[in-house]
Structure formats: C-alpha cells, structure tokens
Amino acid sequence: MSYRYDEALDGPLIAHDRNEVVARLRQRVPDLTILHEAEDLHPFECDGLASYRTTPLLVALPETVEQVAKLLRYAHEARIPVVARGAGTGLSGGALPLEKGILLVMARFNRILDIDPEAATARVQPGVRNLAISHAASVHGLYYAPDPSSQIACSIGGNVAENAGGVHCLKYGLTVHNILKLDILTIEGEHVTLGSDALDAPGFDLLALFTGSEGMLGIVVEVTVKLLTKPQSARVLLASFDDVERAGSAVAGIIGAGVIPGGLEMMDNLAIRAAEDFIHAGYPVEAAAILLCEVDGAERDVQEDCERVEALLRDAGATDVRVARDEAERQRFWAGRKNAFPAVGRISPDYYCMDGTIPRRELPGVLAGIEQLSAQYGLRVANVFHAGDGNLHPLILFDANAGETERAEALGGAILELCVKVGGSITGEHGVGREKINQMCAQFNSDELRLFYALKAAFDPLGLLNPGKNIPTLHRCAEFGSMHVHHGALRFPELERF
Amino acid sequence: MSYRYDEALDGPLIAHDRNEVVARLRQRVPDLTILHEAEDLHPFECDGLASYRTTPLLVALPETVEQVAKLLRYAHEARIPVVARGAGTGLSGGALPLEKGILLVMARFNRILDIDPEAATARVQPGVRNLAISHAASVHGLYYAPDPSSQIACSIGGNVAENAGGVHCLKYGLTVHNILKLDILTIEGEHVTLGSDALDAPGFDLLALFTGSEGMLGIVVEVTVKLLTKPQSARVLLASFDDVERAGSAVAGIIGAGVIPGGLEMMDNLAIRAAEDFIHAGYPVEAAAILLCEVDGAERDVQEDCERVEALLRDAGATDVRVARDEAERQRFWAGRKNAFPAVGRISPDYYCMDGTIPRRELPGVLAGIEQLSAQYGLRVANVFHAGDGNLHPLILFDANAGETERAEALGGAILELCVKVGGSITGEHGVGREKINQMCAQFNSDELRLFYALKAAFDPLGLLNPGKNIPTLHRCAEFGSMHVHHGALRFPELERF
C-alpha cells in the first residue's frame, strides 16, 4: 500500500527549526519526554488511517497537567501547531501529525483516578483505555457503555475527540451521552471545566460542543464518565435473509415495534463469508444478509423480548432464526461481527472502511445504491452496518499496488455523498479527520462552515490546534467544487488558515 | 407584589424612536403584525417570572419564516436588540422584554408539519405546545417525552431555548436528548440547519450548543423531535417518611439498585400539606416527606419493578408505602405534585421558585443546609424535588408587601450557592434568564465566561439577541463580587456589551 503526504495540510504553516524547538521546549518544560530522532518519530507517523503518513516535528509525551499547560503556552507563543493523539486507533486520520507541528501523545495519562459506585461515575485520565474503565468498574457491577470495535486499545480521550459509538450505542448512546464532565486545557494553557456532576449545567453546552471536536478546541486532561449497571442477562439472535433489502425492512420492523435492542447489526454476503472464514462464528455463508440482534435486561424480559424479536424477524421474511444457545455461542456470534474488518483484510490486499449514516428507512434504497456504485467503479464492497441506528460501514476492497487507491477513494466519496443526499451524514462514529474533509463541503454550506470557523476561533483564535482536520476551509471547498460562495464573496478570508 | 424594571438590562443599549422603528419595519415587512400601543404591549411585559416587568419597544407576531428573516435583517442593520418569546411560561425571565428592543413572539408558528411514525419523529413549528405534540402523535402510539409542569401551555421553541426537563427526564432525558434537528435563523437572517435526521452529525455539535442557549444564538423556526413508543403500563408508589434525610437515602437506594423509574419525586411536609389542602390527592399530611416513584414499561415488568421498589422503600425506612390502586388514583397522586407550585401560592402571599441541581448523594446534606438557611433568613421554604436526578425546587414563601422580597432573593441566592458548593449547578431546567444572572458569576470563572462570550460572538457579533440574559458580563460579575479578574485585567472589554 502506498502512503501519501498531504501537502495541503502543512503547506500554509510556518516552518520551525526542529533543534531550536526541542531546545526551547526543554528549557520551558525540563521534565518533559521529547522524541525527535527519525527512528523515534517513525511509529507516530499515522493513526489507524494508515494511507496518510507524516513525520511530526517532534513528539511530546507529557505525564502531568502542568507539563501539558507549559507546552501549550510555549506552542501558543511560538505559533507552533499541536496535534493531540490518544492510542492512535482512529480511522479518519484525526491524529495524523503535521510536519511543522508538535504531536502531543497523551498515552501516559493512563490512571483511573476515582470510581464512585454510588454516583455511578468514574474520573479517568484521557489515556485510559476504553475497556479498562469497564474492567475497573466491574467489581461494583458497573460498566462504561460505549464500545467501539477498538475498545481494547482505544483511549477515552480519543473517544471524546471523535464522539465514539459502538455496537451498543443504539440503546446506550454515543460518548457524548455517557460523559458528565471534561477538564480541558485551552491552547493558552488555561484549565477549564466543561459540564458538571449534576444533570444539567447552565450556560452554553460546552461539554457537547467539545465532544467530537477532534482536537480542534482544546486538550482533554480528565474525563468524568457515567457508569451503567450491567444488564442481568443478554441474548443474541442470528437471522438469515436471502435478500438484503428484506433484512433492511426487518430492522425497521423491530424498531417500529418499540423494541430497543442492545445491538442490531447487519452484514452482507461478502462480509459474512470473510468473517466465517476467519472466525468460524457459525454464520450461514449462503445467506444474502444476516442480522445480529441482542436483547438485554432482566432475565424474564430478555426471554420475552427474544420471542418477540424472533417473531418479528420471521414476519419480515427471515429464512432462519437462531438464538445463541449459551454464552460461548453468543461471544462467537459477536466475534464474527467485531472482526469483520480484519476478516475483509484477509480477502483483499487493501480495504477502505467508510462510515456514513442514513435515516433508517433509507437502508434498502442505499444498499441498492451502493451495489450500483460498486459495479460502476468495478470494486467489491462488503457491507457491515450498525443497522439499528443507520450507521453504515461499507468496506471497499481494492489493491493499492494495482493503482486502485484513487478509484477506491472516489467510490468512498460517492457512497458518502449518497448518504448526504438521503438526509444522512458523512460520519457516524469515525469522525471527519483528514479523510472526509472534502465530503464536509457536500454536507455543509458556507453559512454553516462560517459558524464552525467562528466557534473554532472562540477557542483557538490562531488556529493552532489540529489545523487542516475536521472543518474544511472555504478555499478547500471551492477547490473540491461543491462550494456555494456566500453572497458572491468569501466572508471570512482571515479564517482561511484553519 | 412589586414589579421591577432592571436598569442594567437596557441601560447600555441605544434608544430607538418607537414610531420610526414601526414605520421602517412596516416598510421592510409589510405583512407583519406589529403591536406598539401601550395597551397592546401590556400583556407581554413579563414571562412566568412576573417580578420583573418591562414594556418592549414593540411586539412582532410573524407568521412565516420569511417575515422573521426580514425582521432580523432589519434589526441587525438598525442595531435593535431582539428578544424571542414562545408561550411566555418560562420561570427565569428569559423572555423578559427590553425597553429598547423588539419582542419577537413566535406564537403563530403553531403548526405540526409532519409526523413520521416509522422514523418516530415529528417536524413542528416552534410555537406548537409541548403537549400538542404528544396528542397528535398518540394515534400512532407515540409521544414526546419531556414533560415540564407547564406542558399544557409551554411551546417547543421555548423548551429548546431553556433545554426543558420534567418529571420524566430522569429516564427519558432533557429536551436536548429528544430533538434531532433545528432550523434556525441567525441574527443576519441566514437559515441554518443544526443536527440531522441521522444518529450523529459531523462537525461541531451545534444542535446541543444551541439547545438551552436562551435565545442568544439565533431564532428557532422549526424543530424535529424524537417520539417514543408509549409504555404499556405505568404505576405509581407513594412512600411516607418521618424523616427527610431518610427519604433522600431511599432515592439513592432505588437508583443504586439499578431501577430507573419513569419519575422519582420528593416533597417535604410543607409542600405535602399545601398540595393536599388544594388537590386532595390523598397525601399523608403528617409525613415529614413523601416520595412518588413511577415505574413504567411492559405490564409484567411493571409488576415486578413495583414489588422491588416497594421493598427498597421499606428497607430505607418508609413508614408506609401505597401503590395507586387504579389510573384515577395514579392521576391524583401526580396532580398533587404537579400542582405543588400553585398550592404553595395559596398559603403565602408570594413565593419564589428556585431550581438548583446537586449530585444525588448530597441530597440529605443540602436538605439540612436549606433548613438552616430558612431559619437564618426567617422565611419558610417548601421543598419539591425531582429527587431522582438531583434537581431541587425549593419554594421560598414571602410577603412582598411586607418588604420581604429582597430577603427572599438573598435566601434563594444562598441556596443556589450551596448547590454550586457541593458540585451542583444553579439551574436544572428553568434556565438562567434574567433571574440567575448573578449566580452565574459563582458558577463560572472568567476563563469560562470568556469562552461563553466568544461563542456568543460567533453567532451574534453585535450582541443583539437577548442581551443581558443567561451569560453575565465580567462587569456584572465584578459588581456581584465573586469575580476573579484574569491575569490582572478584563480580557475582552469589547464584549462587555453582552
């Protein structure tokens, strides 16, 4: 696979001399760990979107809030951009470094500071792994609900930056619904608390604004998360369909009946085969599509919901419905789904994972549209969906060495524009990052982008935090071609630096 | 009761000649209904916080989005402040008019535009009453969850402005959790859509930022709300306690056991007596406190949860637990609670309703603190709580004609500061408005306020939308006395106009 350096990201930034920056930073923050040799920087060149790579100016590995504050104050004074990085598992290049910027790696902020079982909350540092919170809380019968596929590795700070979801977010919400309070540092090194321990906070909702802002507004140094009581029981149904659209309708049927499953996932034939070959989950390899539906709650409810969902699935035309007989089979059913991405990686030299959302009712039509686009671009697409909440993960199979990268990206772009066209959006849970910066021009008009710039400027007037990600410049949108210039003129040319 | 005009609100604003503004507005928006005669303006002088009254420059009653856009463009050009108003039921003076500003009354935007039973959403105009949405959706077995006490009268646009809650928000969330999309006009008359029909939207979370922003960022012209399936069954338990703190502990016990009641309300003896005298709900007038706990869901679950909650209540020391025998008794139990405010109005010449939130565990301590403050200030306090989510509504009883107004307000301020001290906030669901503008100085430091100003400026650089509410100026905070001037200087003096 070929890696690319994005000239547009670094181009407009001021170049600083590496040795000088290192020397000054050592002076200002003597106890800070700094990496700046080529071989030390190499592992930080990309995040989970490995098709983009850049060597950062330097990598800083702070261990205390005071170190981060001092670093930010220096970067602000010296006008050096700062890109924050958690575990680097992000899939949209949100933590892609800048050649002219500092990469601020928060991995050493890995302590769980406090678990309060009575309030059902935990205070954690941003580098704590998502799953580590649930492990630590499990002695109290509690867990942290959002469960991205990368939960064993990804950090809570990165989850906040991307407003991460997961298999269970249909019922339990995204990251923003599962956090209470954030402690952040602004680019000027000021400590600000967003949200509160109480139900609601007065003033503007900065907590929600910050969540999903992809490192553009500040640096998270502490997160207070909500914990939930573990459901007494959970059971999974696996339904087979000989027609993808019928599976799509079954989803609408279940939700329409008022059942809110813990998870409701869909895979198409290509994804099923890939996963079955890899995991031996017991999936029906002849099915056009499968649905995995988990019901959780009190034991008796689960029993009842299970019967209800089975009836709904059969009504919707399922050719077969199986309930996992035991916990081992339940885990196997989920393992197939959770490993669908690497499974597809085994049957194609490269794959490109998309992340669009659509209104649930559009599912059958969009599936047909993706099939058409797949044929048109001559590339196979395996479909894995958080079907319950209309979050699609089409996986585009391609071969970079055969020169198919651009075609794959063009197909990805076309799929996302289809999502926007039916009233959806270009990202469900992976974020915009570097990857979907052009599609943002299709999603938003210039008035909306102008609001984004102004909000960005409210936190970071000099545009030093993660520039070039998440929010495209009007200039970029004009080049991308879907730009509608407002009242005949670009209105905020001075904001073009973002 | 004496009414006050707040000089500080209007003082710094430019005065415009009423007749001239009316004439120009008629020219620019010929079909717009404008009220400007003294007797027509009188009913709009206050909202639900009737202790503050101001006669607006004029009242506009638009009927179309185009009229609102034209009015805003004119107001923006002429630098005339605009205060939006829904049904005027707000309790914090958020819709208090400005003597030098236009009052934009959205009452005629009262159409339900679309109900989509499959997607479980409704598109409504901002003047639609909260309860009217549930009525219209009920043919599909759906309803809109947030239920402020004023739900029969309050409008959804006002609910968005204040991020309204209600008895059921413990389980079903606040307004922000129950809306998908907002169509707004900026002060420049630009139409912007916030949120989307899909699960999550890329870019910054403007939908959440806007919700609860109290008319300071833009004017809502359309709201897309989520609808929920009506629970099959609901039952209410009424538990008596001879000790207020024990009732507080019972709340923690229920939540800690993993039960999420549809509603969990608490009243103290003074509130119980007042409500019983007024409504004859069947409350135990000798109890020091009662808890009302509603469980809802499938019939069989409700039965089971009911037994579980009853056991938990008895374990916590309830002297008596009664389950409403039928729907009529259930309605009676709730009627007592929902009419607690007017009931208290019958036993005191005046009362002042507070709205603080606290971490749930602080309930017993804060109750003791309120009792102490009540004695110290020599004013009775009746307590009504959304106990499940730590949202307190202490009602301060006083007599304005006996000159007790200032003492009542001072006591209210002291109670709110107590809430902040234990990690809570100065408003749960009623908003900041004019009423709690000074307490905001205790809640936030100058760095945080500076972020608020900058966000405000991102939407409304001239500060024309609802100035003087919600976010205090640094100047006001300096006067209030809890101001910590940042780095020895006010940093954004140019923003002082807000």
Coordinates of C-alpha atoms in Angstrom, one line a residue, chain A:
Chain A
M1 CA 0.0 0.0 0.0
S2 CA 1.3 3.5 -0.9
Y3 CA 1.4 6.2 1.7
R4 CA 0.8 9.8 1.0
Y5 CA 1.9 13.1 2.4
D6 CA -0.8 15.8 2.3
E7 CA 0.9 19.0 1.1
A8 CA -2.3 21.0 1.7
L9 CA -2.1 20.2 5.4
D10 CA 1.3 21.6 6.1
G11 CA 1.8 24.0 3.2
P12 CA 0.4 27.2 4.7
L13 CA 2.1 26.7 8.1
I14 CA 5.3 28.4 9.3
A15 CA 8.3 26.1 9.4
H16 CA 10.2 25.9 12.7
D17 CA 13.7 24.6 13.1
R18 CA 13.4 21.2 14.9
N19 CA 16.5 21.5 17.0
E20 CA 15.6 25.0 18.1
V21 CA 12.1 24.0 19.1
V22 CA 13.4 21.0 21.0
A23 CA 16.0 23.2 22.9
R24 CA 13.4 25.8 23.8
L25 CA 10.8 23.2 24.9
R26 CA 13.5 21.5 27.1
Q27 CA 14.2 24.9 28.7
R28 CA 10.5 25.6 29.3
V29 CA 9.4 22.1 30.4
P30 CA 12.6 20.5 31.6
D31 CA 11.0 17.2 32.8
L32 CA 9.0 16.6 29.6
T33 CA 9.8 13.5 27.5
I34 CA 10.5 14.6 23.9
L35 CA 11.2 12.4 20.9
H36 CA 12.8 13.9 17.9
E37 CA 15.1 11.4 16.2
A38 CA 13.8 9.9 13.0
E39 CA 13.6 6.3 14.3
D40 CA 11.7 7.5 17.4
L41 CA 9.2 9.5 15.3
H42 CA 8.5 6.7 12.8
P43 CA 5.9 4.9 14.9
F44 CA 3.8 8.1 15.2
E45 CA 3.6 8.9 11.5
C46 CA 0.0 7.8 11.2
D47 CA -3.0 6.7 13.1
G48 CA -5.5 3.9 12.1
L49 CA -5.9 5.5 8.7
A50 CA -2.5 4.3 7.6
S51 CA -2.8 5.6 4.0
Y52 CA -1.7 9.0 5.2
R53 CA 1.6 9.4 6.9
T54 CA 3.6 12.4 8.0
T55 CA 6.7 12.7 10.3
P56 CA 5.9 15.2 13.0
L57 CA 8.3 18.0 14.0
L58 CA 8.6 16.3 17.4
V59 CA 6.6 14.0 19.7
A60 CA 5.9 15.1 23.3
L61 CA 4.9 12.5 26.0
P62 CA 3.7 14.6 29.0
E63 CA 2.9 12.9 32.3
T64 CA 1.3 15.8 34.2
V65 CA -1.3 18.5 33.5
E66 CA 1.3 21.1 34.3
Q67 CA 3.6 19.8 31.6
V68 CA 0.8 20.0 29.1
A69 CA -0.1 23.5 30.1
K70 CA 3.5 24.7 29.8
L71 CA 3.9 23.0 26.4
L72 CA 0.7 24.6 25.1
R73 CA 1.8 28.1 26.4
Y74 CA 5.1 27.7 24.6
A75 CA 3.4 26.4 21.4
H76 CA 1.0 29.3 21.5
E77 CA 3.7 31.9 21.9
A78 CA 5.8 30.4 19.2
R79 CA 2.9 29.8 16.9
I80 CA 3.6 26.0 16.6
P81 CA 0.6 23.8 15.7
V82 CA -0.3 21.0 18.1
V83 CA -1.9 17.7 17.2
A84 CA -3.2 15.6 20.1
R85 CA -3.1 11.8 19.9
G86 CA -4.5 9.1 22.2
A87 CA -3.9 5.5 21.3
G88 CA -3.8 6.3 17.6
T89 CA -6.6 3.8 16.7
G90 CA -8.7 6.5 14.9
L91 CA -9.9 5.6 11.4
S92 CA -10.2 9.1 9.8
G93 CA -6.7 10.4 10.3
G94 CA -7.7 12.8 13.1
A95 CA -4.3 12.2 14.8
L96 CA -2.3 12.4 11.6
P97 CA 0.8 14.5 12.5
L98 CA 1.9 17.8 10.9
E99 CA 5.4 18.0 9.5
K100 CA 5.5 21.5 11.1
G101 CA 3.7 20.7 14.3
I102 CA 4.1 19.0 17.7
L103 CA 2.4 15.7 18.2
L104 CA 1.1 15.6 21.8
V105 CA 0.8 12.0 22.8
M106 CA -1.4 11.6 25.9
A107 CA -0.6 7.8 26.4
R108 CA 1.0 8.4 29.8
F109 CA -2.2 9.9 31.2
N110 CA -3.3 6.3 32.0
R111 CA -4.7 6.4 35.5
I112 CA -8.2 5.7 36.7
L113 CA -8.4 8.5 39.4
D114 CA -11.6 7.5 41.1
I115 CA -14.6 5.3 40.8
D116 CA -17.8 6.3 42.7
P117 CA -20.2 3.4 42.8
E118 CA -22.9 5.4 44.5
A119 CA -23.0 8.1 41.9
A120 CA -22.1 5.6 39.2
T121 CA -19.3 7.7 37.8
A122 CA -15.6 7.4 37.2
R123 CA -12.9 10.1 36.9
V124 CA -10.2 8.9 34.5
Q125 CA -7.2 10.4 32.7
P126 CA -7.6 10.7 28.9
G127 CA -5.1 7.9 28.0
V128 CA -7.0 5.3 29.9
R129 CA -8.2 2.5 27.5
N130 CA -12.0 2.3 27.0
L131 CA -12.2 -1.3 28.1
A132 CA -10.0 -0.7 31.2
I133 CA -12.8 1.5 32.6
S134 CA -15.3 -1.3 32.5
H135 CA -12.8 -3.8 33.9
A136 CA -12.1 -1.5 36.9
A137 CA -15.9 -0.8 37.4
S138 CA -16.9 -4.4 37.2
V139 CA -16.3 -5.1 40.9
H140 CA -19.2 -2.8 41.5
G141 CA -21.4 -4.4 38.9
L142 CA -21.0 -1.4 36.7
Y143 CA -19.6 -0.7 33.2
Y144 CA -18.9 2.0 30.7
A145 CA -21.4 1.6 27.8
P146 CA -19.8 2.9 24.5
D147 CA -17.9 0.1 22.9
P148 CA -16.1 0.9 19.7
S149 CA -14.6 -2.2 18.0
S150 CA -11.2 -0.9 19.1
Q151 CA -12.2 -0.7 22.7
I152 CA -9.4 -3.0 23.9
A153 CA -6.9 -0.4 22.6
C154 CA -8.5 3.0 22.1
S155 CA -8.3 5.6 24.8
I156 CA -11.2 7.6 26.4
G157 CA -9.6 10.9 25.3
G158 CA -9.7 9.8 21.7
N159 CA -13.3 8.6 22.2
V160 CA -14.2 12.1 23.4
A161 CA -12.4 13.7 20.4
E162 CA -14.3 11.5 18.0
N163 CA -17.6 11.1 19.9
A164 CA -17.1 7.3 19.5
G165 CA -20.0 4.9 19.3
G166 CA -20.1 1.2 19.1
V167 CA -22.3 -1.9 18.8
H168 CA -24.4 -0.9 21.8
C169 CA -24.9 2.9 21.1
L170 CA -28.4 2.3 19.7
K171 CA -29.6 1.7 23.2
Y172 CA -27.0 3.3 25.3
G173 CA -25.9 6.4 23.3
L174 CA -22.7 7.8 22.0
T175 CA -19.7 9.1 24.0
V176 CA -21.5 12.4 24.5
H177 CA -24.4 10.7 26.2
N178 CA -22.1 8.8 28.6
I179 CA -19.8 11.6 29.9
L180 CA -20.6 14.2 32.6
K181 CA -17.6 16.4 32.8
L182 CA -14.4 17.3 30.9
D183 CA -11.3 19.1 32.2
I184 CA -9.5 20.7 29.3
L185 CA -6.7 23.0 28.7
T186 CA -7.1 25.7 26.1
I187 CA -4.3 26.4 23.6
E188 CA -3.3 29.2 26.0
G189 CA -2.8 26.6 28.7
E190 CA -5.8 27.7 30.7
H191 CA -7.7 25.0 32.7
V192 CA -11.4 25.0 32.0
T193 CA -14.1 22.6 33.3
L194 CA -17.0 21.7 30.9
G195 CA -20.2 20.1 32.2
S196 CA -20.7 19.2 35.9
D197 CA -21.5 16.3 38.2
A198 CA -25.2 17.4 38.1
L199 CA -27.8 16.6 35.5
D200 CA -27.5 19.8 33.5
A201 CA -25.3 22.8 33.6
P202 CA -26.3 26.4 32.9
G203 CA -24.6 28.5 30.1
F204 CA -23.9 27.1 26.7
D205 CA -23.4 23.4 26.4
L206 CA -19.7 23.3 26.0
L207 CA -19.4 19.7 27.0
A208 CA -21.4 18.6 24.0
L209 CA -19.7 21.1 21.7
F210 CA -16.3 19.8 22.8
T211 CA -17.2 16.1 22.4
G212 CA -16.5 15.1 18.8
S213 CA -14.5 18.3 18.1
E214 CA -11.5 16.2 17.0
G215 CA -8.8 18.0 19.0
M216 CA -9.5 21.4 17.5
L217 CA -10.8 23.2 20.6
G218 CA -8.6 22.1 23.4
I219 CA -6.7 19.2 25.1
V220 CA -8.6 16.9 27.4
V221 CA -6.8 16.2 30.6
E222 CA -9.5 14.5 32.6
V223 CA -12.9 12.8 31.8
T224 CA -15.7 12.0 34.2
V225 CA -17.8 9.2 32.7
K226 CA -21.2 7.8 33.6
L227 CA -21.3 4.1 34.5
L228 CA -24.3 1.8 34.0
T229 CA -25.4 -1.2 35.9
K230 CA -24.6 -4.4 34.0
P231 CA -27.7 -6.0 32.5
Q232 CA -28.8 -9.1 34.3
S233 CA -28.9 -11.1 31.0
A234 CA -28.2 -10.7 27.3
R235 CA -29.0 -13.0 24.4
V236 CA -28.3 -12.8 20.7
L237 CA -30.4 -13.8 17.8
L238 CA -28.9 -14.5 14.4
A239 CA -31.4 -14.2 11.4
S240 CA -30.6 -15.2 7.9
F241 CA -32.1 -13.5 4.8
D242 CA -32.0 -14.4 1.1
D243 CA -32.4 -10.7 0.2
V244 CA -30.6 -7.7 1.6
E245 CA -33.5 -5.3 1.3
R246 CA -35.7 -7.7 3.4
A247 CA -33.1 -7.6 6.1
G248 CA -33.3 -3.8 6.0
S249 CA -37.0 -3.9 6.4
A250 CA -36.7 -6.3 9.4
V251 CA -34.6 -3.6 11.1
A252 CA -37.4 -1.1 10.7
G253 CA -39.9 -3.7 11.9
I254 CA -38.1 -4.4 15.2
I255 CA -37.5 -0.7 16.0
G256 CA -41.1 0.2 14.9
A257 CA -42.4 -2.4 17.3
G258 CA -40.8 -0.4 20.2
V259 CA -38.1 -2.9 21.0
I260 CA -34.7 -1.2 21.6
P261 CA -32.1 -3.9 21.2
G262 CA -28.8 -3.7 22.9
G263 CA -27.3 -4.1 19.5
L264 CA -28.7 -4.6 16.0
E265 CA -26.1 -5.3 13.4
M266 CA -26.2 -6.3 9.7
M267 CA -23.7 -8.0 7.4
D268 CA -24.0 -8.8 3.7
N269 CA -22.8 -11.9 2.0
L270 CA -19.3 -10.8 1.3
A271 CA -18.8 -9.7 4.9
I272 CA -20.4 -12.9 6.2
R273 CA -18.1 -15.2 4.1
A274 CA -15.0 -13.2 5.1
A275 CA -15.9 -13.3 8.8
E276 CA -16.8 -17.0 8.7
D277 CA -13.6 -18.0 7.0
F278 CA -11.6 -16.1 9.7
I279 CA -13.5 -16.6 12.9
H280 CA -15.7 -19.7 12.3
A281 CA -18.6 -17.9 14.1
G282 CA -21.2 -20.3 12.7
Y283 CA -22.6 -17.8 10.2
P284 CA -24.7 -19.1 7.2
V285 CA -22.4 -18.5 4.3
E286 CA -25.1 -18.8 1.7
A287 CA -27.3 -16.0 3.2
A288 CA -27.5 -12.7 1.3
A289 CA -27.5 -10.9 4.7
I290 CA -27.6 -11.7 8.4
L291 CA -28.9 -9.6 11.3
L292 CA -27.5 -10.0 14.8
C293 CA -29.9 -8.7 17.4
E294 CA -29.0 -8.6 21.1
V295 CA -31.6 -8.1 23.7
D296 CA -30.5 -7.4 27.2
G297 CA -32.1 -6.6 30.6
A298 CA -33.8 -8.6 33.4
E299 CA -33.8 -12.4 32.7
R300 CA -37.5 -12.7 32.2
D301 CA -37.7 -9.6 29.9
V302 CA -34.9 -11.0 27.8
Q303 CA -36.8 -14.2 27.3
E304 CA -39.9 -12.4 26.3
D305 CA -38.2 -9.9 24.0
C306 CA -36.3 -12.7 22.4
E307 CA -39.5 -14.4 21.4
R308 CA -41.0 -11.1 20.2
V309 CA -37.9 -10.3 18.1
E310 CA -37.9 -13.8 16.6
A311 CA -41.5 -13.5 15.5
L312 CA -40.8 -10.1 14.0
L313 CA -37.8 -11.4 12.1
R314 CA -39.8 -14.3 10.7
D315 CA -42.6 -11.9 9.7
A316 CA -40.0 -9.8 7.9
G317 CA -39.0 -12.9 5.8
A318 CA -36.0 -14.3 7.7
T319 CA -35.3 -17.8 6.3
D320 CA -33.8 -18.9 9.6
V321 CA -33.5 -17.5 13.1
R322 CA -31.1 -19.0 15.7
V323 CA -30.8 -17.9 19.3
A324 CA -27.3 -18.3 20.7
R325 CA -27.6 -21.4 23.0
D326 CA -25.1 -20.2 25.5
E327 CA -22.7 -17.5 26.4
A328 CA -19.9 -19.2 24.3
E329 CA -22.1 -19.1 21.2
R330 CA -23.1 -15.5 21.9
Q331 CA -19.5 -14.5 22.1
R332 CA -18.8 -16.4 18.9
F333 CA -21.7 -14.6 17.1
W334 CA -20.3 -11.2 18.2
A335 CA -16.6 -12.2 17.4
G336 CA -17.6 -12.6 13.8
R337 CA -19.0 -9.2 13.6
K338 CA -16.3 -7.4 15.7
N339 CA -13.6 -9.0 13.5
A340 CA -15.3 -8.2 10.2
F341 CA -12.7 -5.5 9.3
P342 CA -9.6 -7.7 9.7
A343 CA -11.6 -10.6 8.1
V344 CA -12.1 -8.5 5.0
G345 CA -8.4 -7.6 5.2
R346 CA -7.6 -11.3 4.6
I347 CA -9.5 -11.4 1.3
S348 CA -8.2 -8.2 -0.3
P349 CA -4.8 -6.6 -0.4
D350 CA -6.3 -3.4 0.9
Y351 CA -9.7 -2.2 2.1
Y352 CA -11.1 1.2 2.8
C353 CA -13.6 1.5 5.6
M354 CA -16.4 4.0 5.2
D355 CA -18.6 5.4 7.9
G356 CA -21.8 7.1 6.7
T357 CA -25.1 7.4 8.5
I358 CA -28.6 7.5 7.0
P359 CA -32.2 7.7 8.2
R360 CA -33.1 4.1 9.0
R361 CA -35.9 4.0 6.4
E362 CA -33.4 4.7 3.6
L363 CA -31.5 1.5 4.3
P364 CA -32.9 -0.7 1.5
G365 CA -32.5 2.1 -1.1
V366 CA -29.0 3.0 -0.1
L367 CA -28.0 -0.7 -0.1
A368 CA -29.2 -0.9 -3.7
G369 CA -27.3 2.4 -4.5
I370 CA -24.1 1.0 -3.0
E371 CA -24.4 -2.1 -5.1
Q372 CA -24.8 0.0 -8.3
L373 CA -21.8 2.2 -7.4
S374 CA -19.7 -0.9 -6.7
A375 CA -20.5 -2.2 -10.2
Q376 CA -19.9 1.3 -11.7
Y377 CA -16.4 1.7 -10.1
G378 CA -15.5 -2.0 -10.6
L379 CA -14.6 -2.6 -6.9
R380 CA -16.2 -5.0 -4.5
V381 CA -17.9 -3.6 -1.4
A382 CA -18.5 -5.7 1.8
N383 CA -21.2 -4.2 4.0
V384 CA -21.2 -4.1 7.7
F385 CA -23.8 -1.9 9.4
H386 CA -24.9 -0.7 12.8
A387 CA -28.3 -1.2 11.2
G388 CA -30.3 -0.2 14.2
D389 CA -29.0 3.4 14.1
G390 CA -28.5 3.7 10.4
N391 CA -24.7 3.7 10.6
L392 CA -23.1 2.1 7.6
H393 CA -19.6 0.7 7.3
P394 CA -19.1 -0.2 3.7
L395 CA -15.7 -1.8 3.2
I396 CA -14.3 -1.1 -0.2
L397 CA -11.9 -3.8 -1.4
F398 CA -9.0 -2.7 -3.6
D399 CA -5.4 -3.2 -4.5
A400 CA -3.1 -0.2 -3.9
N401 CA -0.3 -1.9 -5.8
A402 CA -2.6 -2.2 -8.8
G403 CA -3.2 1.5 -8.7
E404 CA -6.7 1.3 -7.4
T405 CA -6.4 3.7 -4.4
E406 CA -7.8 6.7 -6.1
R407 CA -10.7 4.7 -7.6
A408 CA -11.4 3.3 -4.1
E409 CA -11.4 6.8 -2.6
A410 CA -13.7 8.1 -5.4
L411 CA -16.1 5.3 -4.7
G412 CA -16.0 6.0 -1.0
G413 CA -16.7 9.7 -1.7
A414 CA -19.7 8.7 -3.9
I415 CA -21.1 6.5 -1.2
L416 CA -20.9 9.3 1.4
E417 CA -22.5 11.7 -1.0
L418 CA -25.3 9.2 -1.4
C419 CA -25.7 9.2 2.4
V420 CA -25.9 13.0 2.5
K421 CA -28.4 13.0 -0.4
V422 CA -30.9 10.9 1.5
G423 CA -30.6 13.0 4.6
G424 CA -27.8 11.3 6.4
S425 CA -24.2 12.4 7.2
I426 CA -20.7 11.5 6.2
T427 CA -19.6 10.1 9.5
G428 CA -21.4 8.1 12.2
E429 CA -18.6 7.5 14.7
H430 CA -15.2 7.6 13.0
G431 CA -15.0 11.3 12.6
V432 CA -14.0 13.6 9.8
G433 CA -10.3 13.9 10.4
R434 CA -8.2 14.3 7.3
E435 CA -10.1 11.6 5.5
K436 CA -13.5 13.2 5.0
I437 CA -12.5 16.8 4.9
N438 CA -13.7 17.2 1.3
Q439 CA -17.0 15.5 1.9
M440 CA -17.7 18.1 4.6
C441 CA -18.1 20.6 1.7
A442 CA -21.0 18.4 0.4
Q443 CA -22.5 18.2 3.9
F444 CA -22.4 21.9 4.9
N445 CA -23.0 25.2 3.1
S446 CA -20.8 28.2 3.6
D447 CA -23.1 29.8 6.3
E448 CA -22.7 26.6 8.3
L449 CA -19.0 26.4 7.8
R450 CA -18.6 30.0 8.8
L451 CA -20.3 29.2 12.1
F452 CA -17.8 26.4 12.6
Y453 CA -14.9 28.7 11.9
A454 CA -16.2 31.3 14.3
L455 CA -16.6 28.6 17.0
K456 CA -13.1 27.3 16.3
A457 CA -11.8 30.9 16.7
A458 CA -13.6 31.3 20.0
F459 CA -11.4 28.6 21.5
D460 CA -8.3 28.9 19.3
P461 CA -8.1 32.2 17.5
L462 CA -4.7 31.4 15.9
G463 CA -5.9 28.1 14.6
L464 CA -3.0 26.1 16.2
L465 CA -5.0 23.0 17.4
N466 CA -5.1 20.2 14.8
P467 CA -5.3 22.6 11.8
G468 CA -6.5 21.0 8.5
K469 CA -8.7 18.4 10.0
N470 CA -12.5 18.1 10.7
I471 CA -13.6 21.5 9.3
P472 CA -12.5 22.3 5.7
T473 CA -11.5 25.8 4.7
L474 CA -13.8 27.6 2.2
H475 CA -10.7 27.5 -0.1
R476 CA -10.6 23.7 0.1
C477 CA -14.3 23.5 -0.6
A478 CA -14.0 25.9 -3.6
E479 CA -11.3 23.5 -5.0
F480 CA -13.4 20.5 -4.2
G481 CA -16.1 22.0 -6.4
S482 CA -19.2 21.9 -4.3
M483 CA -18.8 25.3 -2.8
H484 CA -21.5 27.9 -2.9
V485 CA -19.8 31.1 -2.2
H486 CA -21.9 33.3 0.1
H487 CA -23.4 36.5 -1.3
G488 CA -20.8 36.5 -4.0
A489 CA -17.8 36.6 -1.7
L490 CA -15.8 34.6 0.8
R491 CA -16.8 36.2 4.0
F492 CA -14.1 35.3 6.4
P493 CA -10.8 35.1 4.4
E494 CA -8.8 35.7 7.5
L495 CA -10.1 32.4 8.9
E496 CA -8.7 30.6 5.9
R497 CA -5.8 29.4 8.0
F498 CA -7.9 26.7 9.7

